[in-house]
Amino acid sequence: QVQLVESGGGLVQAGGSLRLSCAASVRTFSIYRMAWFRQAPRKEREFVGEISSSGGSTYYADSVKGRFTISRDNAKNAVTLQMSNLKPEDTAVYYCAAPSRVGGAYEYWGQGTQVTVSS
């Protein structure tokens, strides 16, 4: 059973930074790409970014490119989302996600962590 646990959310002022972490109980964690998604109130869940299994490649949504950075530590089964220059529109519940198989869709989700950016 895959378990993903996010932490690090909170309240921050616009322009500030926040670091989210995701602890994954996944066998052979290092073979899977990982991703972050977010869901704002009354909106659908949206893709934030993802990182390759080795950590050598990342891909971001245009809305966060240049402000957010995803990294991973395969030795610790952990993924991190570093967010800077935060904007009120970044307010959302942030989710860590893992695929059910290599190359598959993201099907495992954490419980989410709330990020609130005040103006």
mmCIF file of N, CA, C and O in Angstrom, residues 21-106:
data_model
loop_
_atom_site.group_PDB
_atom_site.id
_atom_site.type_symbol
_atom_site.label_atom_id
_atom_site.label_comp_id
_atom_site.label_asym_id
_atom_site.label_seq_id
_atom_site.Cartn_x
_atom_site.Cartn_y
_atom_site.Cartn_z
ATOM 1 N N SER A 21 6.929 19.294 2.047
ATOM 2 C CA SER A 21 7.610 18.003 1.966
ATOM 3 C C SER A 21 6.586 16.888 1.805
ATOM 4 O O SER A 21 5.451 16.994 2.261
ATOM 5 N N CYS A 22 7.026 15.829 1.172
ATOM 6 C CA CYS A 22 6.177 14.656 0.991
ATOM 7 C C CYS A 22 7.010 13.428 1.340
ATOM 8 O O CYS A 22 8.044 13.176 0.714
ATOM 9 N N ALA A 23 6.539 12.685 2.322
ATOM 10 C CA ALA A 23 7.187 11.439 2.702
ATOM 11 C C ALA A 23 6.413 10.293 2.072
ATOM 12 O O ALA A 23 5.191 10.191 2.250
ATOM 13 N N ALA A 24 7.119 9.454 1.350
ATOM 14 C CA ALA A 24 6.452 8.387 0.601
ATOM 15 C C ALA A 24 6.861 7.020 1.121
ATOM 16 O O ALA A 24 8.050 6.729 1.270
ATOM 17 N N SER A 25 5.852 6.191 1.378
ATOM 18 C CA SER A 25 6.129 4.794 1.729
ATOM 19 C C SER A 25 5.886 3.984 0.463
ATOM 20 O O SER A 25 4.821 3.390 0.283
ATOM 21 N N VAL A 26 6.850 4.009 -0.392
ATOM 22 C CA VAL A 26 6.743 3.348 -1.694
ATOM 23 C C VAL A 26 7.968 2.477 -1.890
ATOM 24 O O VAL A 26 9.086 2.970 -1.797
ATOM 25 N N ARG A 27 7.714 1.228 -2.157
ATOM 26 C CA ARG A 27 8.856 0.357 -2.473
ATOM 27 C C ARG A 27 9.474 0.811 -3.773
ATOM 28 O O ARG A 27 8.776 1.215 -4.686
ATOM 29 N N THR A 28 10.746 0.715 -3.862
ATOM 30 C CA THR A 28 11.458 1.141 -5.063
ATOM 31 C C THR A 28 11.047 2.543 -5.478
ATOM 32 O O THR A 28 10.746 2.811 -6.642
ATOM 33 N N PHE A 29 11.017 3.432 -4.510
ATOM 34 C CA PHE A 29 10.618 4.819 -4.728
ATOM 35 C C PHE A 29 11.399 5.445 -5.879
ATOM 36 O O PHE A 29 10.847 6.223 -6.667
ATOM 37 N N SER A 30 12.637 5.090 -5.989
ATOM 38 C CA SER A 30 13.522 5.754 -6.937
ATOM 39 C C SER A 30 13.198 5.457 -8.393
ATOM 40 O O SER A 30 13.770 6.082 -9.282
ATOM 41 N N ILE A 31 12.287 4.531 -8.679
ATOM 42 C CA ILE A 31 11.973 4.238 -10.075
ATOM 43 C C ILE A 31 10.772 5.030 -10.564
ATOM 44 O O ILE A 31 10.424 4.975 -11.741
ATOM 45 N N TYR A 32 10.116 5.767 -9.660
ATOM 46 C CA TYR A 32 8.889 6.482 -10.027
ATOM 47 C C TYR A 32 9.098 7.984 -10.115
ATOM 48 O O TYR A 32 9.742 8.580 -9.250
ATOM 49 N N ARG A 33 8.516 8.574 -11.119
ATOM 50 C CA ARG A 33 8.428 10.027 -11.126
ATOM 51 C C ARG A 33 7.405 10.417 -10.072
ATOM 52 O O ARG A 33 6.529 9.629 -9.718
ATOM 53 N N MET A 34 7.496 11.626 -9.588
ATOM 54 C CA MET A 34 6.589 12.118 -8.559
ATOM 55 C C MET A 34 6.094 13.501 -8.966
ATOM 56 O O MET A 34 6.752 14.209 -9.744
ATOM 57 N N ALA A 35 4.961 13.896 -8.416
ATOM 58 C CA ALA A 35 4.393 15.179 -8.813
ATOM 59 C C ALA A 35 3.715 15.883 -7.650
ATOM 60 O O ALA A 35 3.428 15.280 -6.617
ATOM 61 N N TRP A 36 3.483 17.154 -7.874
ATOM 62 C CA TRP A 36 2.677 17.973 -6.965
ATOM 63 C C TRP A 36 1.488 18.528 -7.763
ATOM 64 O O TRP A 36 1.641 18.966 -8.906
ATOM 65 N N PHE A 37 0.347 18.506 -7.118
ATOM 66 C CA PHE A 37 -0.869 19.104 -7.651
ATOM 67 C C PHE A 37 -1.422 20.046 -6.591
ATOM 68 O O PHE A 37 -0.991 20.018 -5.434
ATOM 69 N N ARG A 38 -2.379 20.864 -6.979
ATOM 70 C CA ARG A 38 -3.038 21.727 -6.006
ATOM 71 C C ARG A 38 -4.503 21.914 -6.392
ATOM 72 O O ARG A 38 -4.877 21.766 -7.547
ATOM 73 N N GLN A 39 -5.287 22.228 -5.388
ATOM 74 C CA GLN A 39 -6.708 22.482 -5.619
ATOM 75 C C GLN A 39 -7.151 23.671 -4.799
ATOM 76 O O GLN A 39 -7.108 23.624 -3.564
ATOM 77 N N ALA A 40 -7.553 24.711 -5.484
ATOM 78 C CA ALA A 40 -8.063 25.909 -4.838
ATOM 79 C C ALA A 40 -9.567 25.750 -4.612
ATOM 80 O O ALA A 40 -10.214 24.937 -5.280
ATOM 81 N N PRO A 41 -10.112 26.528 -3.700
ATOM 82 C CA PRO A 41 -11.558 26.448 -3.438
ATOM 83 C C PRO A 41 -12.368 26.649 -4.718
ATOM 84 O O PRO A 41 -12.080 27.547 -5.511
ATOM 85 N N ARG A 42 -13.323 25.780 -4.919
ATOM 86 C CA ARG A 42 -14.269 25.860 -6.055
ATOM 87 C C ARG A 42 -13.571 25.697 -7.408
ATOM 88 O O ARG A 42 -14.121 26.079 -8.444
ATOM 89 N N LYS A 43 -12.384 25.122 -7.381
ATOM 90 C CA LYS A 43 -11.680 24.863 -8.638
ATOM 91 C C LYS A 43 -11.269 23.399 -8.704
ATOM 92 O O LYS A 43 -11.192 22.713 -7.689
ATOM 93 N N GLU A 44 -10.978 22.949 -9.913
ATOM 94 C CA GLU A 44 -10.523 21.581 -10.081
ATOM 95 C C GLU A 44 -9.044 21.466 -9.695
ATOM 96 O O GLU A 44 -8.300 22.442 -9.718
ATOM 97 N N ARG A 45 -8.663 20.249 -9.366
ATOM 98 C CA ARG A 45 -7.267 20.011 -9.041
ATOM 99 C C ARG A 45 -6.419 20.276 -10.280
ATOM 100 O O ARG A 45 -6.773 19.878 -11.389
ATOM 101 N N GLU A 46 -5.292 20.954 -10.078
ATOM 102 C CA GLU A 46 -4.437 21.270 -11.213
ATOM 103 C C GLU A 46 -3.006 20.825 -10.964
ATOM 104 O O GLU A 46 -2.530 20.796 -9.828
ATOM 105 N N PHE A 47 -2.344 20.523 -12.047
ATOM 106 C CA PHE A 47 -0.953 20.089 -12.022
ATOM 107 C C PHE A 47 -0.046 21.260 -11.680
ATOM 108 O O PHE A 47 -0.202 22.367 -12.220
ATOM 109 N N VAL A 48 0.900 21.030 -10.785
ATOM 110 C CA VAL A 48 1.885 22.048 -10.419
ATOM 111 C C VAL A 48 3.234 21.740 -11.061
ATOM 112 O O VAL A 48 3.848 22.594 -11.697
ATOM 113 N N GLY A 49 3.677 20.515 -10.896
ATOM 114 C CA GLY A 49 4.964 20.137 -11.474
ATOM 115 C C GLY A 49 5.300 18.696 -11.147
ATOM 116 O O GLY A 49 4.647 18.075 -10.309
ATOM 117 N N GLU A 50 6.307 18.172 -11.825
ATOM 118 C CA GLU A 50 6.724 16.806 -11.562
ATOM 119 C C GLU A 50 8.233 16.689 -11.700
ATOM 120 O O GLU A 50 8.896 17.547 -12.290
ATOM 121 N N ILE A 51 8.746 15.594 -11.151
ATOM 122 C CA ILE A 51 10.177 15.351 -11.182
ATOM 123 C C ILE A 51 10.404 13.915 -11.617
ATOM 124 O O ILE A 51 9.652 13.009 -11.241
ATOM 125 N N SER A 52 11.432 13.706 -12.410
ATOM 126 C CA SER A 52 11.738 12.370 -12.906
ATOM 127 C C SER A 52 12.233 11.475 -11.771
ATOM 128 O O SER A 52 12.534 11.946 -10.675
ATOM 129 N N SER A 53 12.309 10.197 -12.059
ATOM 130 C CA SER A 53 12.689 9.238 -11.022
ATOM 131 C C SER A 53 14.081 9.523 -10.450
ATOM 132 O O SER A 53 14.311 9.363 -9.254
ATOM 133 N N SER A 54 14.974 9.963 -11.284
ATOM 134 C CA SER A 54 16.337 10.250 -10.819
ATOM 135 C C SER A 54 16.476 11.644 -10.225
ATOM 136 O O SER A 54 17.453 11.940 -9.540
ATOM 137 N N GLY A 55 15.503 12.480 -10.510
ATOM 138 C CA GLY A 55 15.585 13.875 -10.073
ATOM 139 C C GLY A 55 16.278 14.767 -11.076
ATOM 140 O O GLY A 55 16.392 15.967 -10.862
ATOM 141 N N GLY A 56 16.694 14.194 -12.191
ATOM 142 C CA GLY A 56 17.443 14.966 -13.166
ATOM 143 C C GLY A 56 16.602 15.867 -14.045
ATOM 144 O O GLY A 56 17.127 16.789 -14.675
ATOM 145 N N SER A 57 15.304 15.604 -14.083
ATOM 146 C CA SER A 57 14.414 16.405 -14.924
ATOM 147 C C SER A 57 13.202 16.857 -14.138
ATOM 148 O O SER A 57 12.658 16.099 -13.336
ATOM 149 N N THR A 58 12.793 18.067 -14.394
ATOM 150 C CA THR A 58 11.583 18.597 -13.783
ATOM 151 C C THR A 58 10.753 19.302 -14.846
ATOM 152 O O THR A 58 11.275 19.727 -15.883
ATOM 153 N N TYR A 59 9.465 19.406 -14.555
ATOM 154 C CA TYR A 59 8.539 20.071 -15.474
ATOM 155 C C TYR A 59 7.507 20.799 -14.630
ATOM 156 O O TYR A 59 7.000 20.241 -13.658
ATOM 157 N N TYR A 60 7.207 22.038 -15.004
ATOM 158 C CA TYR A 60 6.325 22.864 -14.199
ATOM 159 C C TYR A 60 5.189 23.473 -15.035
ATOM 160 O O TYR A 60 5.349 23.740 -16.230
ATOM 161 N N ALA A 61 4.098 23.716 -14.353
ATOM 162 C CA ALA A 61 3.025 24.475 -14.970
ATOM 163 C C ALA A 61 3.513 25.905 -15.182
ATOM 164 O O ALA A 61 4.335 26.411 -14.417
ATOM 165 N N ASP A 62 3.005 26.534 -16.223
ATOM 166 C CA ASP A 62 3.437 27.897 -16.532
ATOM 167 C C ASP A 62 3.190 28.856 -15.369
ATOM 168 O O ASP A 62 3.958 29.793 -15.152
ATOM 169 N N SER A 63 2.133 28.598 -14.624
ATOM 170 C CA SER A 63 1.752 29.505 -13.540
ATOM 171 C C SER A 63 2.768 29.538 -12.396
ATOM 172 O O SER A 63 2.784 30.490 -11.608
ATOM 173 N N VAL A 64 3.610 28.520 -12.303
ATOM 174 C CA VAL A 64 4.566 28.465 -11.187
ATOM 175 C C VAL A 64 6.014 28.440 -11.669
ATOM 176 O O VAL A 64 6.937 28.509 -10.837
ATOM 177 N N LYS A 65 6.207 28.368 -12.949
ATOM 178 C CA LYS A 65 7.567 28.272 -13.494
ATOM 179 C C LYS A 65 8.403 29.460 -13.066
ATOM 180 O O LYS A 65 7.952 30.609 -13.127
ATOM 181 N N GLY A 66 9.587 29.186 -12.589
ATOM 182 C CA GLY A 66 10.477 30.245 -12.137
ATOM 183 C C GLY A 66 10.292 30.618 -10.681
ATOM 184 O O GLY A 66 11.118 31.336 -10.100
ATOM 185 N N ARG A 67 9.216 30.138 -10.069
ATOM 186 C CA ARG A 67 8.961 30.439 -8.649
ATOM 187 C C ARG A 67 9.003 29.185 -7.779
ATOM 188 O O ARG A 67 9.358 29.260 -6.603
ATOM 189 N N PHE A 68 8.628 28.056 -8.356
ATOM 190 C CA PHE A 68 8.580 26.799 -7.604
ATOM 191 C C PHE A 68 9.682 25.861 -8.083
ATOM 192 O O PHE A 68 10.011 25.837 -9.271
ATOM 193 N N THR A 69 10.208 25.081 -7.150
ATOM 194 C CA THR A 69 11.236 24.098 -7.478
ATOM 195 C C THR A 69 10.929 22.779 -6.792
ATOM 196 O O THR A 69 10.692 22.756 -5.578
ATOM 197 N N ILE A 70 10.932 21.704 -7.572
ATOM 198 C CA ILE A 70 10.713 20.374 -7.016
ATOM 199 C C ILE A 70 12.052 19.649 -6.957
ATOM 200 O O ILE A 70 12.839 19.681 -7.912
ATOM 201 N N SER A 71 12.283 18.983 -5.846
ATOM 202 C CA SER A 71 13.485 18.167 -5.696
ATOM 203 C C SER A 71 13.103 16.869 -4.980
ATOM 204 O O SER A 71 11.984 16.746 -4.465
ATOM 205 N N ARG A 72 14.016 15.932 -4.973
ATOM 206 C CA ARG A 72 13.730 14.667 -4.300
ATOM 207 C C ARG A 72 15.002 14.091 -3.713
ATOM 208 O O ARG A 72 16.107 14.367 -4.181
ATOM 209 N N ASP A 73 14.794 13.282 -2.681
ATOM 210 C CA ASP A 73 15.899 12.565 -2.049
ATOM 211 C C ASP A 73 15.498 11.099 -2.040
ATOM 212 O O ASP A 73 14.697 10.671 -1.198
ATOM 213 N N ASN A 74 16.028 10.343 -2.976
ATOM 214 C CA ASN A 74 15.623 8.941 -3.102
ATOM 215 C C ASN A 74 16.083 8.093 -1.920
ATOM 216 O O ASN A 74 15.487 7.065 -1.622
ATOM 217 N N ALA A 75 17.108 8.522 -1.261
ATOM 218 C CA ALA A 75 17.573 7.781 -0.084
ATOM 219 C C ALA A 75 16.603 7.907 1.073
ATOM 220 O O ALA A 75 16.547 7.039 1.956
ATOM 221 N N LYS A 76 15.819 8.982 1.064
ATOM 222 C CA LYS A 76 14.864 9.229 2.146
ATOM 223 C C LYS A 76 13.412 9.074 1.696
ATOM 224 O O LYS A 76 12.495 9.338 2.477
ATOM 225 N N ASN A 77 13.209 8.642 0.454
ATOM 226 C CA ASN A 77 11.845 8.517 -0.087
ATOM 227 C C ASN A 77 11.062 9.814 0.107
ATOM 228 O O ASN A 77 9.919 9.812 0.604
ATOM 229 N N ALA A 78 11.656 10.909 -0.273
ATOM 230 C CA ALA A 78 11.047 12.204 -0.009
ATOM 231 C C ALA A 78 11.085 13.089 -1.240
ATOM 232 O O ALA A 78 12.034 13.039 -2.040
ATOM 233 N N VAL A 79 10.046 13.901 -1.362
ATOM 234 C CA VAL A 79 9.945 14.891 -2.429
ATOM 235 C C VAL A 79 9.647 16.244 -1.781
ATOM 236 O O VAL A 79 8.872 16.312 -0.819
ATOM 237 N N THR A 80 10.241 17.275 -2.318
ATOM 238 C CA THR A 80 10.073 18.609 -1.752
ATOM 239 C C THR A 80 9.590 19.581 -2.814
ATOM 240 O O THR A 80 10.000 19.493 -3.975
ATOM 241 N N LEU A 81 8.724 20.499 -2.392
ATOM 242 C CA LEU A 81 8.279 21.579 -3.252
ATOM 243 C C LEU A 81 8.663 22.889 -2.575
ATOM 244 O O LEU A 81 8.098 23.254 -1.539
ATOM 245 N N GLN A 82 9.658 23.552 -3.133
ATOM 246 C CA GLN A 82 10.078 24.854 -2.632
ATOM 247 C C GLN A 82 9.339 25.929 -3.398
ATOM 248 O O GLN A 82 9.435 26.000 -4.629
ATOM 249 N N MET A 83 8.598 26.761 -2.677
ATOM 250 C CA MET A 83 7.785 27.800 -3.306
ATOM 251 C C MET A 83 8.297 29.169 -2.877
ATOM 252 O O MET A 83 8.472 29.408 -1.674
ATOM 253 N N SER A 84 8.530 30.034 -3.817
ATOM 254 C CA SER A 84 8.985 31.376 -3.508
ATOM 255 C C SER A 84 8.146 32.387 -4.280
ATOM 256 O O SER A 84 7.426 32.034 -5.214
ATOM 257 N N ASN A 85 8.289 33.651 -3.872
ATOM 258 C CA ASN A 85 7.502 34.731 -4.488
ATOM 259 C C ASN A 85 6.030 34.323 -4.586
ATOM 260 O O ASN A 85 5.404 34.442 -5.645
ATOM 261 N N LEU A 86 5.502 33.858 -3.490
ATOM 262 C CA LEU A 86 4.134 33.355 -3.483
ATOM 263 C C LEU A 86 3.125 34.465 -3.723
ATOM 264 O O LEU A 86 3.331 35.622 -3.306
ATOM 265 N N LYS A 87 2.044 34.084 -4.388
ATOM 266 C CA LYS A 87 0.985 35.015 -4.725
ATOM 267 C C LYS A 87 -0.327 34.535 -4.108
ATOM 268 O O LYS A 87 -0.491 33.327 -3.872
ATOM 269 N N PRO A 88 -1.274 35.420 -3.888
ATOM 270 C CA PRO A 88 -2.566 34.986 -3.331
ATOM 271 C C PRO A 88 -3.221 33.886 -4.159
ATOM 272 O O PRO A 88 -3.881 33.003 -3.601
ATOM 273 N N GLU A 89 -3.004 33.904 -5.458
ATOM 274 C CA GLU A 89 -3.618 32.872 -6.305
ATOM 275 C C GLU A 89 -2.949 31.511 -6.147
ATOM 276 O O GLU A 89 -3.421 30.517 -6.727
ATOM 277 N N ASP A 90 -1.878 31.442 -5.387
ATOM 278 C CA ASP A 90 -1.268 30.145 -5.066
ATOM 279 C C ASP A 90 -1.971 29.461 -3.897
ATOM 280 O O ASP A 90 -1.649 28.316 -3.561
ATOM 281 N N THR A 91 -2.898 30.167 -3.277
ATOM 282 C CA THR A 91 -3.649 29.587 -2.163
ATOM 283 C C THR A 91 -4.409 28.348 -2.621
ATOM 284 O O THR A 91 -5.185 28.407 -3.577
ATOM 285 N N ALA A 92 -4.165 27.235 -1.956
ATOM 286 C CA ALA A 92 -4.771 25.959 -2.354
ATOM 287 C C ALA A 92 -4.344 24.875 -1.365
ATOM 288 O O ALA A 92 -3.453 25.095 -0.534
ATOM 289 N N VAL A 93 -4.973 23.732 -1.509
ATOM 290 C CA VAL A 93 -4.479 22.534 -0.843
ATOM 291 C C VAL A 93 -3.519 21.861 -1.822
ATOM 292 O O VAL A 93 -3.871 21.633 -2.983
ATOM 293 N N TYR A 94 -2.333 21.572 -1.349
ATOM 294 C CA TYR A 94 -1.293 20.990 -2.194
ATOM 295 C C TYR A 94 -1.172 19.499 -1.905
ATOM 296 O O TYR A 94 -1.123 19.085 -0.738
ATOM 297 N N TYR A 95 -1.112 18.725 -2.991
ATOM 298 C CA TYR A 95 -1.065 17.273 -2.889
ATOM 299 C C TYR A 95 0.190 16.716 -3.554
ATOM 300 O O TYR A 95 0.565 17.138 -4.656
ATOM 301 N N CYS A 96 0.763 15.751 -2.908
ATOM 302 C CA CYS A 96 1.837 14.953 -3.487
ATOM 303 C C CYS A 96 1.175 13.775 -4.203
ATOM 304 O O CYS A 96 0.167 13.238 -3.724
ATOM 305 N N ALA A 97 1.748 13.365 -5.342
ATOM 306 C CA ALA A 97 1.136 12.289 -6.107
ATOM 307 C C ALA A 97 2.185 11.332 -6.644
ATOM 308 O O ALA A 97 3.303 11.742 -6.985
ATOM 309 N N ALA A 98 1.781 10.068 -6.732
ATOM 310 C CA ALA A 98 2.665 9.035 -7.270
ATOM 311 C C ALA A 98 1.877 8.175 -8.258
ATOM 312 O O ALA A 98 0.670 7.976 -8.091
ATOM 313 N N PRO A 99 2.553 7.657 -9.273
ATOM 314 C CA PRO A 99 1.853 6.787 -10.226
ATOM 315 C C PRO A 99 1.740 5.377 -9.652
ATOM 316 O O PRO A 99 2.454 4.991 -8.743
ATOM 317 N N SER A 100 0.814 4.611 -10.218
ATOM 318 C CA SER A 100 0.629 3.237 -9.760
ATOM 319 C C SER A 100 1.638 2.291 -10.414
ATOM 320 O O SER A 100 1.836 1.177 -9.947
ATOM 321 N N ARG A 101 2.238 2.746 -11.493
ATOM 322 C CA ARG A 101 3.264 1.946 -12.163
ATOM 323 C C ARG A 101 4.170 2.902 -12.920
ATOM 324 O O ARG A 101 3.794 4.065 -13.153
ATOM 325 N N VAL A 102 5.312 2.454 -13.292
ATOM 326 C CA VAL A 102 6.243 3.295 -14.046
ATOM 327 C C VAL A 102 5.586 3.725 -15.356
ATOM 328 O O VAL A 102 5.079 2.894 -16.105
ATOM 329 N N GLY A 103 5.540 5.016 -15.571
ATOM 330 C CA GLY A 103 4.932 5.543 -16.777
ATOM 331 C C GLY A 103 3.430 5.677 -16.728
ATOM 332 O O GLY A 103 2.806 6.131 -17.691
ATOM 333 N N GLY A 104 2.833 5.288 -15.614
ATOM 334 C CA GLY A 104 1.390 5.335 -15.484
ATOM 335 C C GLY A 104 0.879 6.677 -15.002
ATOM 336 O O GLY A 104 1.656 7.587 -14.694
ATOM 337 N N ALA A 105 -0.429 6.782 -14.911
ATOM 338 C CA ALA A 105 -1.053 8.009 -14.418
ATOM 339 C C ALA A 105 -0.860 8.124 -12.912
ATOM 340 O O ALA A 105 -0.590 7.131 -12.227
ATOM 341 N N TYR A 106 -1.008 9.353 -12.435
ATOM 342 C CA TYR A 106 -0.912 9.568 -10.995
ATOM 343 C C TYR A 106 -2.199 9.072 -10.342
ATOM 344 O O TYR A 106 -3.273 9.618 -10.583
#
